Amino acid sequence: MYWAQLVVAGLFAGAVYALYGQGITLVYKATRVPNFAHGAIGTVGAFVFFKLWDGSAKRLLIPWIHFKIPFTGVSWNPNPPALPFAAALAVALVISVLLGLLVERAAMRYLVDAPTISLIVATIGIFIVITGLAIDMFNQQTETVPPLFNDHVYSVGGIRFFTTDVIVAILALVLAIGLGTFFRFTNLGIAIRATADSRETSRLLGISADRVAAFAWAAGSFLATLAAILIIARSNRQLDFVSLTILIVPGFTAAMFGGFTSLVGTFIGGLTLGVAQNLFIGVHWPTRFLSTAFGAAGAPQFVSFLVVVIVLMTRPKFIFKGVRVDEESGVGLGKARSGLAPEDQLRRVLDRRNTLLLLLEDWKIGRWLLAALCVIPLLAIPVFTVSYWSTVLGSAVFYALIVLSIVVLTGWTGQISLAALGFAGAGAFGTALLSTQFHIPFFLVMPMSGLIGIPLALLIGVPALRLRGFFLALATLAFMVACETWLFPQSFFSTHNDVARGVLRDDLSQPSFYMSLAFAALVYIGVRNLGRTRVARAWHAIRDSENTAISMGIDPVRYKLLAFAVSGFIAGVAGGSFGYLNLKIVAANFTFFFTLTYITAAVISGIAMLAAGPLAAFNFVLLPTITARSISGTNEAIFIIGGLLAVLTVIQYPNGLAYFYSRVLRRFEAGERVAWASTTDAEGIAPAAAGAGTEEEEEELFNRAAHGDLSLPAGVPGA
Amino acid sequence: MSPARELILELDQVRASYGAVEVLRGVNFTVRKGEVVALLGTNGAGKSTILRCVSGLLKTDAGEIRYEGQNIAGMATEDTVRLGITQVPGGRGLLPNLSVEENLRMGAYPIRRQRAKVKAGYDRVYGIFPRLAERRRQLAGLLSGGEGQMLAIGRALMLEPKLMMIDELSLGLAPLIVQQLVKIVRDINASGVSIILVEQSANLALSITDHAYFIEKGQLRFDGSSKELLERDDLLRSVFLAAAR
Amino acid sequence: MPDSFFEIAGISLRFGGLQVLNDVSFTVEQGEIVGLIGPNGAGKTTLFDVVSGFHKPAGGHIWFKDVDLVEERPYRRAWLGLGRTFQTARLFQNETVLDTVKTACHRRMGGGALVSTLRGALGTPSSVTAEREVEERAQMMIARLGLDDYSNKLCSELSYGTLRLTELASMLAMEPELVLLDEPSSGIAQRETEALGPLLLELREELGATFLLIEHDMPLIMGISDRIVALASGEILAQGTPAEVQANDQVIESYLGGRVDLDEVVA
């Protein structure tokens, strides 16, 4: 009976995952986009519904809707009309469908052939924008909504469940079957499957991929709202913007069971996951250690992680039949396009005004000036002002290091990892333990916290060897959520979350920032050094083409693990600096949501460049703090702007800001100025176009190579 | 085959590239109404790219593609299909996870609302290829090579095209099946459809076409009446095997 | 134990129900240029992939300097002296020409991955010296192929011909004993192709390497190869001097196809 109850409860919990996962499957199937914004779109729909529905409107804490035009301070608080259930639902569904169409039209359409990381970051950006805007618009507080249905408790053979449970389960099943039928028998459904099979062949048959995508986003958003309303009603009836985001991992896991193509598979996958989680929690573990470890609150997330890793590693045939598995790393940077890139346009303008030459000539001095300009306030501010700035700058150091660790692992090595804060959390808790229990001085703790990050990074690095692109992202995301909800809240960690700041120097009130900065600078220099060696080149090679790398003698296993280790070390040091910045460390500091914002910050700043670290810290920590007052029209300004920037970046300029700056200020290349001069009026011709421009030049190049007198100099073997 | 017959397709100095790789370097050729034309050349010469440009899968860099007098360069694939240009993609280009009938149904996607026409399409295709009717519920991915090619051709027929482009008719197929397919291609042509045939096997292509174009490195090298070219065995060998003329 | 420098002995490979390679055997002697020809789908690139280790053969051995490559991990094969280019010039899109050629020097630099990382991060003199040497070497190879003007260009910015030259510069830098070239002329224009033949011959002289190449440009491959191996449907049709292979009836048929007698068919 005990087990039966667990299984039934698991099935009902799993139905929620299935419901959530079906929309994800639909969008992925038609467009290859892993939709991180799924929950956010659904939550918007749920808010609209509950604000309008006459059954709940009067009982909400804030019955009105708070329209605020972001960044202006202009606002308007209308009272929404109270509508009957069906009308409210219809309005909510229509709005979410429009939202889905908007997302497809305004953003995703431009990312059809984009690398996986762009798709991930774009949907994360959309997720952040929608959440930010909606929090501003609806409310800042969590509200409790009344039950949707008169919940009866049923008891069948001693197994208890509620009306809402049954409705969720039935709806999930009906959707699975209904959508399955749709995909089998309607022209549009078959066209979506055709597009999933081969985009190109489908186009040859006259199927518009854009329309298929638009439909998928509309339908996916429809499902998202339906799921959100029911999930909110079924769980604790809390209407807020965070509770649904945590379903990302189980939702994706359910979809994974369907191979991201089968809706019935998604349904079964959701149920399987729910049951697995419940059984795992229900087990009476033999020793006390195990029972506290596996019985902890976050155990379901731990199970999700296990399930994701096991399924992705073994890839059972019955699931992964006809599933696209990424062949390449999925990390691509912007390709040279025909026509002038933005940086070239800027260069050209600067060049025409003769400022570029000046800039470039003085750039050596300019660099030092700029560096001094940055460093002096960094060193001076905490001394002359209150400790508030020290905290801000300390956070900036943390931010820069986290982005740096993402740059090494994702930007350089092409391993899309969403677990940076997991490594950092390990470093932070390690710092707390080392400083309070063992009273180890600061300057030893910092490198040690870096070392603590390494094993955790390798833990996910080993399964990562077999995964690429989105599947790797999914595994690391599950890992991150397991860290956040299961590992860090363990009693072992929570008893060691004080940081003995005083161990460093008792007489200084703000010691940590300077020291953190110094350590961060050391790490930065170390990584920069590393970036000039064959190790970094091997990483880049693996990112750009693993097979070519192998054919040049690079061992992908060794170098991928190495990248995880280095990235874990950097993040661990970041965690250490975080430890010294905060007297108490809690799991809530290291959430997967923050990890997602770091990834977007890294991409905006230039994911393949080290300068992205400091740049991201400046743009996303210092700048918002300095300008906080001037854009106070909204509370979520920084998130909204960040999200919009992320979408804009991946569409327009996937190389990011740091790359832009470095390209503007690069040395002149052969033929560049000449090419400009000759195409003064002809816009759109790339400078020094693509190596040799004409066939004649190209032929000349080959002839020179073939008959050149440039024989190999003596001393080179083979000469 | 009087030269007076009007053109259905005309390529005029078409250039196209994949990223930095220029594949077509100014291609000219013409197809007359009711004609079967072969595009020959070695691997990577740009034959399939020409088809991709005509169907609109690949944007051209320069030049004009005139179809029935209208410049269709840069037109979306959905629209070229509606104009009556269909393609039998190379490497079969089936939709492997769709059944045979679903593949055919997708072939009629632009006219999906004209139920009667779609129905007539099924009947026509099943009439030509009774084998497909037997296997209509089977997944296309499980068909044999010959059946797959039949399905690809059948699917292209669903729309009653005016111009059909076949990318690799005989690749990987047994000679007997190729003979059957050749007959069907001739029949399709006899019903008034103009055909462009991209083919590895020069002898095969020359025996069933009216006119042939040799493409090399993205440019037209020479063209001529298929019958005359077929007599010039030495020429073919020099082109394909660089054997002494 | 084989007597030859490089020997493919009875390699077979199946994909699903398809026999892609069927008992393929041939040898390559040191210093030779051997051309591999065959119509589309003959299995040439697949054979290269087996030699590189991207596919595991169902049976057979690949002897290279008395080592069975089939038993070696793919990246180890480069350390044994095997070089390889790809049909679509798969170089590192986001790297400069210089860095690409430096990457190709990977196996020439000593030290394990971990040691290199520590040394590199600390910027030890040994690491700095090693990097400087690699840089010089790479510059030399780039100069050799006349690519000086492009050494700071990203590979994604290069024209295809330049990319091919970069590939060859990488080969020079890798200094392999056996080079597999997969369609070096694909994607480049006619006149460049004509210049490619002498260049390859020159490189062989300088490298002292053995070449095995796939090529569809017949004048090129027939002009530079010492021997030709013709493949069709995963099996060897013929091998011998270019003239012999060109005259082989089976090879001719595999390229030109059998004739179809229309009257008979249509009737």
mmCIF file of C-alpha atoms in Angstrom, chain A residues 328 331-336 525-527 529-530 532-535 537-545 547-559 562 566 655 659 663 666-667 669-670 687-692 694-696 698-699 701-708 710-713 716-719, chain C residues 54 73-75 78-79 82 84 86 90-95 99-100 102-104 106-107 109-114 116-117 120-123 127 131 134 137 140-141 143-147 149-150 152-154 156-162 164-165 170 174-175 188-189 191-192 195-196 198-199 202 205-207:
data_model
loop_
_atom_site.group_PDB
_atom_site.id
_atom_site.type_symbol
_atom_site.label_atom_id
_atom_site.label_comp_id
_atom_site.label_asym_id
_atom_site.label_seq_id
_atom_site.Cartn_x
_atom_site.Cartn_y
_atom_site.Cartn_z
ATOM 1 C CA GLU A 328 29.338 19.682 -33.696
ATOM 2 C CA VAL A 331 29.106 26.845 -30.172
ATOM 3 C CA GLY A 332 29.568 28.936 -33.239
ATOM 4 C CA LEU A 333 30.610 32.491 -33.512
ATOM 5 C CA GLY A 334 29.528 34.945 -36.119
ATOM 6 C CA LYS A 335 30.714 34.102 -39.579
ATOM 7 C CA ALA A 336 32.097 36.718 -41.860
ATOM 8 C CA ILE A 525 46.648 36.638 -16.085
ATOM 9 C CA GLY A 526 47.016 32.886 -15.779
ATOM 10 C CA VAL A 527 44.145 32.255 -18.162
ATOM 11 C CA ASN A 529 48.843 33.162 -20.531
ATOM 12 C CA LEU A 530 47.140 29.886 -21.117
ATOM 13 C CA ARG A 532 48.500 31.805 -25.879
ATOM 14 C CA THR A 533 49.581 28.204 -25.569
ATOM 15 C CA ARG A 534 48.836 25.010 -27.387
ATOM 16 C CA VAL A 535 46.345 24.065 -24.690
ATOM 17 C CA ARG A 537 44.572 26.114 -29.328
ATOM 18 C CA ALA A 538 43.585 22.514 -28.715
ATOM 19 C CA TRP A 539 40.412 23.742 -27.011
ATOM 20 C CA HIS A 540 39.552 26.049 -29.895
ATOM 21 C CA ALA A 541 40.182 23.213 -32.321
ATOM 22 C CA ILE A 542 37.781 20.953 -30.443
ATOM 23 C CA ARG A 543 35.173 23.699 -30.454
ATOM 24 C CA ASP A 544 35.416 24.426 -34.166
ATOM 25 C CA SER A 545 35.796 20.926 -35.522
ATOM 26 C CA ASN A 547 37.368 15.669 -36.214
ATOM 27 C CA THR A 548 39.954 18.043 -37.580
ATOM 28 C CA ALA A 549 41.331 18.433 -34.080
ATOM 29 C CA ILE A 550 41.640 14.666 -33.749
ATOM 30 C CA SER A 551 43.334 14.396 -37.118
ATOM 31 C CA MET A 552 45.921 16.863 -35.845
ATOM 32 C CA GLY A 553 46.653 14.646 -32.868
ATOM 33 C CA ILE A 554 44.565 16.357 -30.195
ATOM 34 C CA ASP A 555 42.993 14.013 -27.679
ATOM 35 C CA PRO A 556 39.459 15.333 -27.193
ATOM 36 C CA VAL A 557 38.876 13.408 -23.960
ATOM 37 C CA ARG A 558 41.904 14.818 -22.208
ATOM 38 C CA TYR A 559 41.388 18.377 -23.355
ATOM 39 C CA LEU A 562 41.013 19.776 -18.769
ATOM 40 C CA VAL A 566 40.136 24.836 -15.428
ATOM 41 C CA ASN A 655 30.612 37.449 -31.316
ATOM 42 C CA TYR A 659 35.011 41.066 -30.127
ATOM 43 C CA ARG A 663 37.999 44.250 -34.243
ATOM 44 C CA ARG A 666 42.836 45.868 -34.719
ATOM 45 C CA ARG A 667 45.865 46.600 -36.808
ATOM 46 C CA GLU A 669 45.371 44.167 -42.576
ATOM 47 C CA ALA A 670 46.826 43.712 -45.994
ATOM 48 C CA PRO A 687 37.333 45.170 -47.340
ATOM 49 C CA ALA A 688 40.143 42.940 -48.502
ATOM 50 C CA ALA A 689 37.380 40.564 -49.433
ATOM 51 C CA ALA A 690 37.951 37.005 -48.425
ATOM 52 C CA GLY A 691 41.611 36.587 -48.990
ATOM 53 C CA ALA A 692 42.318 36.869 -52.639
ATOM 54 C CA THR A 694 39.427 37.574 -57.889
ATOM 55 C CA GLU A 695 40.189 34.335 -59.608
ATOM 56 C CA GLU A 696 43.289 35.875 -61.118
ATOM 57 C CA GLU A 698 43.800 33.399 -56.397
ATOM 58 C CA GLU A 699 45.565 31.675 -59.243
ATOM 59 C CA LEU A 701 48.566 32.737 -55.063
ATOM 60 C CA PHE A 702 48.635 29.088 -56.064
ATOM 61 C CA ASN A 703 51.325 29.650 -58.633
ATOM 62 C CA ARG A 704 53.440 31.480 -56.151
ATOM 63 C CA ALA A 705 53.003 28.631 -53.695
ATOM 64 C CA ALA A 706 53.847 26.045 -56.317
ATOM 65 C CA HIS A 707 56.777 27.647 -58.061
ATOM 66 C CA GLY A 708 57.915 30.069 -55.460
ATOM 67 C CA LEU A 710 60.484 30.364 -51.017
ATOM 68 C CA SER A 711 61.818 26.927 -50.392
ATOM 69 C CA LEU A 712 61.936 25.769 -46.831
ATOM 70 C CA PRO A 713 64.862 27.326 -45.052
ATOM 71 C CA VAL A 716 63.486 22.609 -41.221
ATOM 72 C CA PRO A 717 63.237 18.872 -41.569
ATOM 73 C CA GLY A 718 62.433 17.866 -45.055
ATOM 74 C CA ALA A 719 64.098 20.848 -46.679
ATOM 75 C CA PHE C 54 36.085 7.960 -37.312
ATOM 76 C CA ARG C 73 42.756 5.580 -30.830
ATOM 77 C CA PRO C 74 41.966 8.149 -33.546
ATOM 78 C CA TYR C 75 44.108 10.982 -32.170
ATOM 79 C CA ALA C 78 48.266 11.599 -35.944
ATOM 80 C CA TRP C 79 51.091 11.018 -33.487
ATOM 81 C CA LEU C 82 49.182 10.258 -40.279
ATOM 82 C CA ARG C 84 44.490 14.195 -43.143
ATOM 83 C CA PHE C 86 38.814 17.018 -45.356
ATOM 84 C CA ARG C 90 37.046 21.765 -42.295
ATOM 85 C CA LEU C 91 39.407 24.135 -40.666
ATOM 86 C CA PHE C 92 38.771 26.100 -37.540
ATOM 87 C CA GLN C 93 36.258 28.738 -38.512
ATOM 88 C CA ASN C 94 37.008 31.105 -35.678
ATOM 89 C CA GLU C 95 40.774 30.841 -35.720
ATOM 90 C CA ASP C 99 46.699 29.899 -35.125
ATOM 91 C CA THR C 100 45.427 27.114 -37.349
ATOM 92 C CA LYS C 102 50.149 26.522 -34.949
ATOM 93 C CA THR C 103 47.439 24.096 -33.884
ATOM 94 C CA ALA C 104 48.736 21.688 -36.474
ATOM 95 C CA HIS C 106 50.345 20.222 -31.634
ATOM 96 C CA ARG C 107 52.086 16.911 -31.728
ATOM 97 C CA MET C 109 55.272 20.143 -28.748
ATOM 98 C CA GLY C 110 56.271 17.995 -25.833
ATOM 99 C CA GLY C 111 54.709 17.750 -22.418
ATOM 100 C CA GLY C 112 51.412 16.336 -21.271
ATOM 101 C CA ALA C 113 48.192 18.305 -21.251
ATOM 102 C CA LEU C 114 48.241 18.952 -17.529
ATOM 103 C CA SER C 116 51.393 22.250 -20.397
ATOM 104 C CA THR C 117 48.428 23.852 -18.678
ATOM 105 C CA GLY C 120 51.279 27.839 -19.702
ATOM 106 C CA ALA C 121 49.242 29.494 -16.971
ATOM 107 C CA LEU C 122 52.342 30.384 -15.017
ATOM 108 C CA GLY C 123 54.087 31.521 -18.161
ATOM 109 C CA SER C 127 56.475 27.365 -22.177
ATOM 110 C CA GLU C 131 55.460 28.881 -28.043
ATOM 111 C CA VAL C 134 56.004 27.089 -32.770
ATOM 112 C CA ARG C 137 57.720 27.388 -37.446
ATOM 113 C CA MET C 140 57.745 29.686 -41.959
ATOM 114 C CA MET C 141 55.079 27.355 -43.319
ATOM 115 C CA ALA C 143 55.546 32.067 -45.825
ATOM 116 C CA ARG C 144 56.313 28.908 -47.753
ATOM 117 C CA LEU C 145 52.793 28.877 -49.167
ATOM 118 C CA GLY C 146 52.765 32.613 -49.747
ATOM 119 C CA LEU C 147 50.048 33.276 -47.212
ATOM 120 C CA ASP C 149 49.203 38.567 -46.100
ATOM 121 C CA TYR C 150 46.502 36.389 -44.622
ATOM 122 C CA ASN C 152 45.911 37.193 -39.232
ATOM 123 C CA LYS C 153 42.703 36.525 -41.123
ATOM 124 C CA LEU C 154 40.096 34.238 -39.668
ATOM 125 C CA SER C 156 35.875 31.976 -42.023
ATOM 126 C CA GLU C 157 36.970 35.103 -43.887
ATOM 127 C CA LEU C 158 39.104 33.275 -46.423
ATOM 128 C CA SER C 159 38.214 32.377 -49.942
ATOM 129 C CA TYR C 160 38.142 28.679 -50.554
ATOM 130 C CA GLY C 161 41.386 28.601 -52.450
ATOM 131 C CA THR C 162 43.196 30.360 -49.648
ATOM 132 C CA ARG C 164 43.002 25.042 -49.203
ATOM 133 C CA LEU C 165 46.453 26.565 -49.054
ATOM 134 C CA SER C 170 48.961 22.928 -41.712
ATOM 135 C CA MET C 174 52.254 18.667 -38.917
ATOM 136 C CA GLU C 175 54.955 16.987 -40.909
ATOM 137 C CA ILE C 188 38.412 25.977 -56.211
ATOM 138 C CA ALA C 189 38.352 27.251 -59.753
ATOM 139 C CA ARG C 191 43.038 27.615 -63.095
ATOM 140 C CA GLU C 192 43.881 27.146 -59.457
ATOM 141 C CA ALA C 195 48.361 25.084 -60.301
ATOM 142 C CA LEU C 196 47.568 22.620 -57.537
ATOM 143 C CA PRO C 198 52.755 21.087 -59.339
ATOM 144 C CA LEU C 199 52.265 22.400 -55.807
ATOM 145 C CA GLU C 202 56.624 20.126 -54.757
ATOM 146 C CA GLU C 205 59.528 16.575 -52.368
ATOM 147 C CA GLU C 206 59.885 18.886 -49.419
ATOM 148 C CA LEU C 207 58.008 16.755 -46.934
#
